[in-house]
Every structure is written in C-alpha cells, then in structure tokens.
Amino acid sequence: MLVIAGELGIHIHLSKRVLSAFQDDADRKSVTVHETDRATMEAGDAVAAVGGDGTMLSAAGLARPIQRPLLGINSGKLGFLANIQRQDLSVALHDVASGNYELDTRNFIEAEFSNGEIHYALNEFVFSRHGSVSMITLSAEYDGEFINRYWADGVIVSSPTGSTAYNLSTGGPIVVPQTDVMVLTPISPHTLTTRPLVLPCEKDLTIRVDPADQKVLFSGDGNNHDLPAVSPEVKIRKSASIMQLIKLSGQSYFETLRNKLMWGADMRDER
C-alpha cells in the first residue's frame, strides 16, 4: 500500500500503533508517523481503514469529531462498509488521487442517557441480557407514545447503515442508507407476532429497562456503556454527526447487496 501511495504522490500518515503492520513495505519516504490515532487522522485529508466492517466502525468513531472521509479497504469477510477489495487497491488509490470519487454521507445515531450522557453509533445500539440466561423486559416509546413491552433476549435499534449488520441477522429489514428512519428489532422475542418496526427518525425513540433492577448490557457498535443505575432509560435519535464514505466511480449499493448476499445466485452452479 505504501509503495502504491508513494508512486501516486499520496503522503501516508500512520500511528505508532499500526506501524508494525507495514514493516515489510518498501517505501517509507511518503510516510509520517504519529503518536496517536487522533493525531494521525487530523494530519490527513482522508482516513483509510484496512480490515473489515468492525475496523470501519472503529475508524468512523475516531473520525467523527474531526470529520474526515473514510476509504474502506476490505481484508475481512463480508465488508459492506469496507467495500474495496485488496486486488483493486491500486486502481482505488489512483482514483482517489485523481479526485475520481464521490462522498456517500451516512448519519450516526445517538443515545442520550437519563443522566445526560450521550453516545454515538454508526450501525446500531443493542440492549441485551447480561450474565443470565433469563430474558429481559424492555419498554419502547416513540415521541412519548407507548409502542410495546418486549420480553426477549434484547432489542436492536439500527440506523439504515446498520440494517445489513446485526439487524439483518435477527430478521430485520434491509434499509437503503439514505432513508431517514430507525429500525427497532427484537432479539428472539417470546411472542412470535412481535416483529421489527421501522420508525421515522425525526422524534426520539425511548427504550426503558422495566423493571429497572434487571441486568442489561447496552452497547453501541460493539462498545459497551454502563446504563445509569437510577432511571435506566435511553432516548435514541438521528444524530447531526455524519460519516462520509469515499465511493469510487461505478460502485452501487444494490450491486454490493447482490454480490455480498449472493442475490440471484444458483447454488447448483457450485456443484
């Protein structure tokens, strides 16, 4: 990667934490090393995240306060966000260097605790049972109106970007990223008629731990956060914070769905 960047006149900024991954890369003339990830991101014009979607989520969280666009290079498995394959890296970097790309804007969602604490997620917030095999009970309200009381292993509140992640695995719908909605999806609900719900994101969705003494794990994009011991309720809404994903010429969301989820593929052809 450093060799290709050097040939294209792209200057690379690396943090000491990830420097070892590039020890065998030949060209170091176009590289500056920084002490921290934050300093590294602030020094560059864009952030390249090499890994899977988990790496992209971590990079998005770090880049959120400084608003740097993200280039996702997939070295993981599925990769909906990290959608540039390693074999296409040379072409991708050439397109970025020549300005042949678009910025695909995605909104974060934010969760406000009853104590005023705020957390952000690009994909989803998850309420799940913690330290027990017993189900938990959660109440949901939208704009102050009661929706349902869920008796389940938990619930997921997903952004459109996160609809192809945990939400999809639990039977939730795929939502086109530019759609202004949130998806409320129960995890293994005890009532079979309890289904995922798509909600406008203009108002607050409130999830309340009810009763409050249950052991509930709350996480945003895989990062755990302690719920307030008193009045454990969370208001979730669309955030003003955005992530800009570098989208190369010819890339299509629906093409990504077809390729990643193998839509239209005939498994008999593999025999």
XYZ file of C-alpha atoms in Angstrom:
271
model
C 0.000 0.000 0.000
C 2.808 2.441 0.882
C 4.602 1.692 -2.384
C 1.469 2.394 -4.438
C 0.766 5.579 -2.466
C 4.327 6.785 -2.979
C 4.110 6.219 -6.727
C 0.897 8.266 -6.848
C 2.271 11.104 -4.739
C -0.018 10.345 -1.789
C 1.518 11.082 1.606
C 0.574 8.499 4.237
C 0.208 9.242 7.960
C 0.473 6.261 10.333
C 0.144 5.961 14.092
C 2.785 4.019 16.006
C 0.083 1.513 16.936
C -0.328 0.294 13.343
C 3.220 0.887 12.099
C 4.240 -2.754 12.603
C 1.689 -3.873 10.007
C 3.735 -2.040 7.365
C 7.235 -3.142 8.415
C 7.812 -5.068 5.195
C 6.525 -2.309 2.927
C 9.435 -0.910 0.932
C 8.702 2.791 0.520
C 8.865 4.920 3.686
C 9.668 8.241 2.032
C 5.997 9.187 1.806
C 5.191 8.256 5.434
C 4.892 10.321 8.617
C 4.479 8.503 11.939
C 2.347 9.984 14.756
C 1.975 9.090 18.424
C -1.810 8.634 18.447
C -4.636 7.621 16.122
C -6.299 11.013 16.647
C -3.163 12.939 15.639
C -2.779 10.671 12.613
C -6.320 11.354 11.408
C -6.068 15.097 11.986
C -2.917 15.251 9.845
C -4.508 13.658 6.776
C -7.233 14.645 4.332
C -8.916 11.216 4.451
C -8.764 8.044 6.548
C -8.018 4.636 5.018
C -9.342 1.775 7.153
C -7.855 -1.630 6.285
C -9.841 -4.546 7.691
C -13.498 -5.489 7.860
C -16.610 -3.584 8.863
C -15.536 -3.724 12.522
C -12.412 -1.772 11.616
C -14.547 0.691 9.663
C -16.825 1.250 12.663
C -13.835 1.898 14.923
C -12.354 4.312 12.382
C -15.707 6.066 11.943
C -15.977 6.589 15.695
C -12.478 8.076 15.849
C -13.007 10.242 12.761
C -16.465 11.525 13.797
C -15.286 14.588 15.795
C -12.817 15.706 13.098
C -14.952 14.921 10.013
C -12.530 13.043 7.766
C -13.919 10.941 4.885
C -13.274 7.190 5.103
C -11.885 4.824 2.483
C -12.701 1.214 3.391
C -10.256 -1.454 2.181
C -11.628 -4.923 2.883
C -9.296 -7.546 4.306
C -12.030 -9.129 6.402
C -15.022 -11.217 5.365
C -18.268 -9.606 4.193
C -17.432 -5.907 4.184
C -20.497 -3.755 3.430
C -18.673 -0.586 4.510
C -15.147 -1.710 3.649
C -16.110 -2.396 0.057
C -12.790 -2.008 -1.785
C -11.097 -5.362 -2.319
C -7.339 -5.700 -1.877
C -6.831 -6.676 -5.511
C -8.444 -3.359 -6.519
C -6.296 -1.236 -4.196
C -4.037 0.228 -6.891
C -6.980 1.384 -9.018
C -8.801 2.715 -5.936
C -5.853 4.813 -4.753
C -5.334 6.141 -8.279
C -8.994 7.227 -8.411
C -8.731 8.906 -5.007
C -5.527 10.716 -6.000
C -7.156 11.991 -9.200
C -10.402 13.013 -7.475
C -12.460 10.396 -9.292
C -14.814 9.566 -6.422
C -17.984 10.670 -4.630
C -18.752 11.136 -0.937
C -21.557 8.942 0.383
C -22.917 10.637 3.524
C -24.169 8.451 6.384
C -25.674 9.718 9.638
C -24.778 8.432 13.071
C -27.500 7.731 15.591
C -27.091 8.968 19.154
C -28.244 7.646 22.507
C -28.902 10.022 25.399
C -28.958 8.540 28.893
C -31.219 9.868 31.641
C -28.107 11.422 33.261
C -27.353 13.449 30.095
C -24.536 11.214 28.853
C -24.504 10.832 25.032
C -23.052 8.022 22.920
C -22.848 7.604 19.144
C -23.139 4.649 16.771
C -22.975 4.296 13.016
C -24.599 0.857 12.885
C -26.683 0.137 15.955
C -27.374 0.287 19.660
C -28.123 -3.015 21.370
C -29.858 -3.782 24.665
C -29.205 -7.409 25.642
C -29.392 -9.700 28.655
C -26.227 -9.750 30.721
C -24.846 -12.518 32.925
C -28.039 -14.565 32.790
C -29.914 -16.952 30.519
C -33.197 -15.297 31.507
C -34.988 -12.972 29.117
C -35.261 -9.271 29.874
C -38.189 -6.870 29.706
C -37.841 -3.563 27.857
C -40.453 -0.890 27.140
C -40.381 1.226 23.990
C -41.971 4.625 23.295
C -41.863 6.811 20.199
C -42.334 10.560 20.731
C -43.879 9.807 24.114
C -46.364 7.240 22.763
C -46.130 3.675 24.068
C -45.189 1.097 21.413
C -44.691 -2.214 23.168
C -43.229 -4.047 26.128
C -40.668 -6.521 24.830
C -39.962 -9.793 26.622
C -36.917 -11.020 24.736
C -33.157 -11.551 24.740
C -32.942 -7.855 23.885
C -33.662 -5.273 21.199
C -31.613 -3.614 18.454
C -32.047 -0.014 17.350
C -30.404 0.222 13.950
C -29.568 3.017 11.546
C -30.094 2.414 7.812
C -26.331 1.834 7.512
C -26.515 -0.813 10.231
C -29.548 -2.558 8.757
C -27.270 -5.077 6.976
C -25.448 -5.943 10.228
C -26.881 -7.422 13.468
C -30.352 -6.210 12.467
C -30.303 -8.369 9.331
C -29.088 -11.420 11.279
C -32.090 -11.179 13.614
C -34.650 -10.911 10.816
C -34.802 -7.137 10.419
C -35.276 -5.397 7.056
C -32.580 -4.024 4.768
C -32.937 -0.234 4.556
C -31.353 1.933 1.850
C -28.747 4.142 3.618
C -30.249 7.491 2.546
C -33.604 6.680 4.172
C -34.368 8.799 7.270
C -35.563 6.024 9.565
C -34.528 3.858 12.507
C -35.304 0.147 12.845
C -36.429 -1.368 16.151
C -35.786 -5.124 16.042
C -36.423 -7.545 18.932
C -33.867 -10.297 19.593
C -35.580 -13.690 19.980
C -38.859 -12.287 21.369
C -41.057 -14.635 23.393
C -44.108 -13.567 21.352
C -43.943 -14.772 17.747
C -46.105 -11.898 16.475
C -43.618 -9.289 17.721
C -41.953 -8.047 14.539
C -39.320 -5.436 13.578
C -40.632 -1.881 13.320
C -39.418 0.918 11.021
C -39.769 4.385 12.563
C -39.187 7.952 11.308
C -36.061 9.392 12.892
C -37.385 12.933 13.472
C -38.548 12.074 17.012
C -36.997 10.278 19.986
C -37.296 6.529 20.432
C -37.137 5.792 24.165
C -36.090 2.370 25.459
C -36.659 1.813 29.171
C -35.367 -1.047 31.331
C -38.567 -2.073 33.084
C -38.240 -3.179 35.878
C -35.065 -1.191 36.490
C -33.201 -3.842 38.528
C -32.593 -6.173 35.553
C -29.054 -6.884 34.355
C -28.971 -5.309 30.891
C -25.929 -4.798 28.677
C -26.019 -1.694 26.471
C -23.633 -1.299 23.540
C -23.098 0.952 20.540
C -21.275 -0.539 17.549
C -19.865 -3.220 19.856
C -18.658 -0.814 22.571
C -20.236 -1.402 25.977
C -21.545 1.508 28.067
C -22.875 1.375 31.634
C -26.515 2.355 31.911
C -27.472 4.699 34.769
C -28.337 2.719 37.897
C -31.250 5.065 38.579
C -33.869 5.565 35.856
C -32.180 3.367 33.215
C -33.781 4.741 30.062
C -32.229 5.773 26.758
C -33.516 8.229 24.151
C -32.282 7.358 20.653
C -32.438 9.665 17.650
C -30.731 10.564 14.388
C -27.539 12.494 15.093
C -26.266 15.601 13.365
C -22.883 13.843 13.193
C -22.080 12.273 9.834
C -19.592 9.925 8.234
C -18.554 10.483 4.627
C -17.697 7.240 2.869
C -15.465 7.501 -0.192
C -17.384 5.888 -3.044
C -15.479 5.100 -6.218
C -16.879 5.545 -9.698
C -19.203 2.709 -10.670
C -19.871 1.470 -7.134
C -23.536 0.785 -6.379
C -25.313 -0.071 -3.118
C -27.582 -2.564 -4.846
C -24.642 -4.173 -6.613
C -22.981 -4.543 -3.216
C -26.113 -6.249 -1.882
C -26.233 -8.622 -4.836
C -22.563 -9.527 -4.518
C -22.301 -9.775 -0.726
C -25.622 -11.559 -0.160
C -25.398 -13.602 -3.375
C -28.829 -12.495 -4.583
C -29.869 -14.367 -7.692
C -27.054 -16.892 -7.321
C -27.901 -20.505 -8.134
C -26.108 -22.738 -5.641
C -26.463 -25.631 -8.072
C -23.825 -23.936 -10.232
C -21.248 -24.608 -7.495
C -21.706 -28.376 -7.622
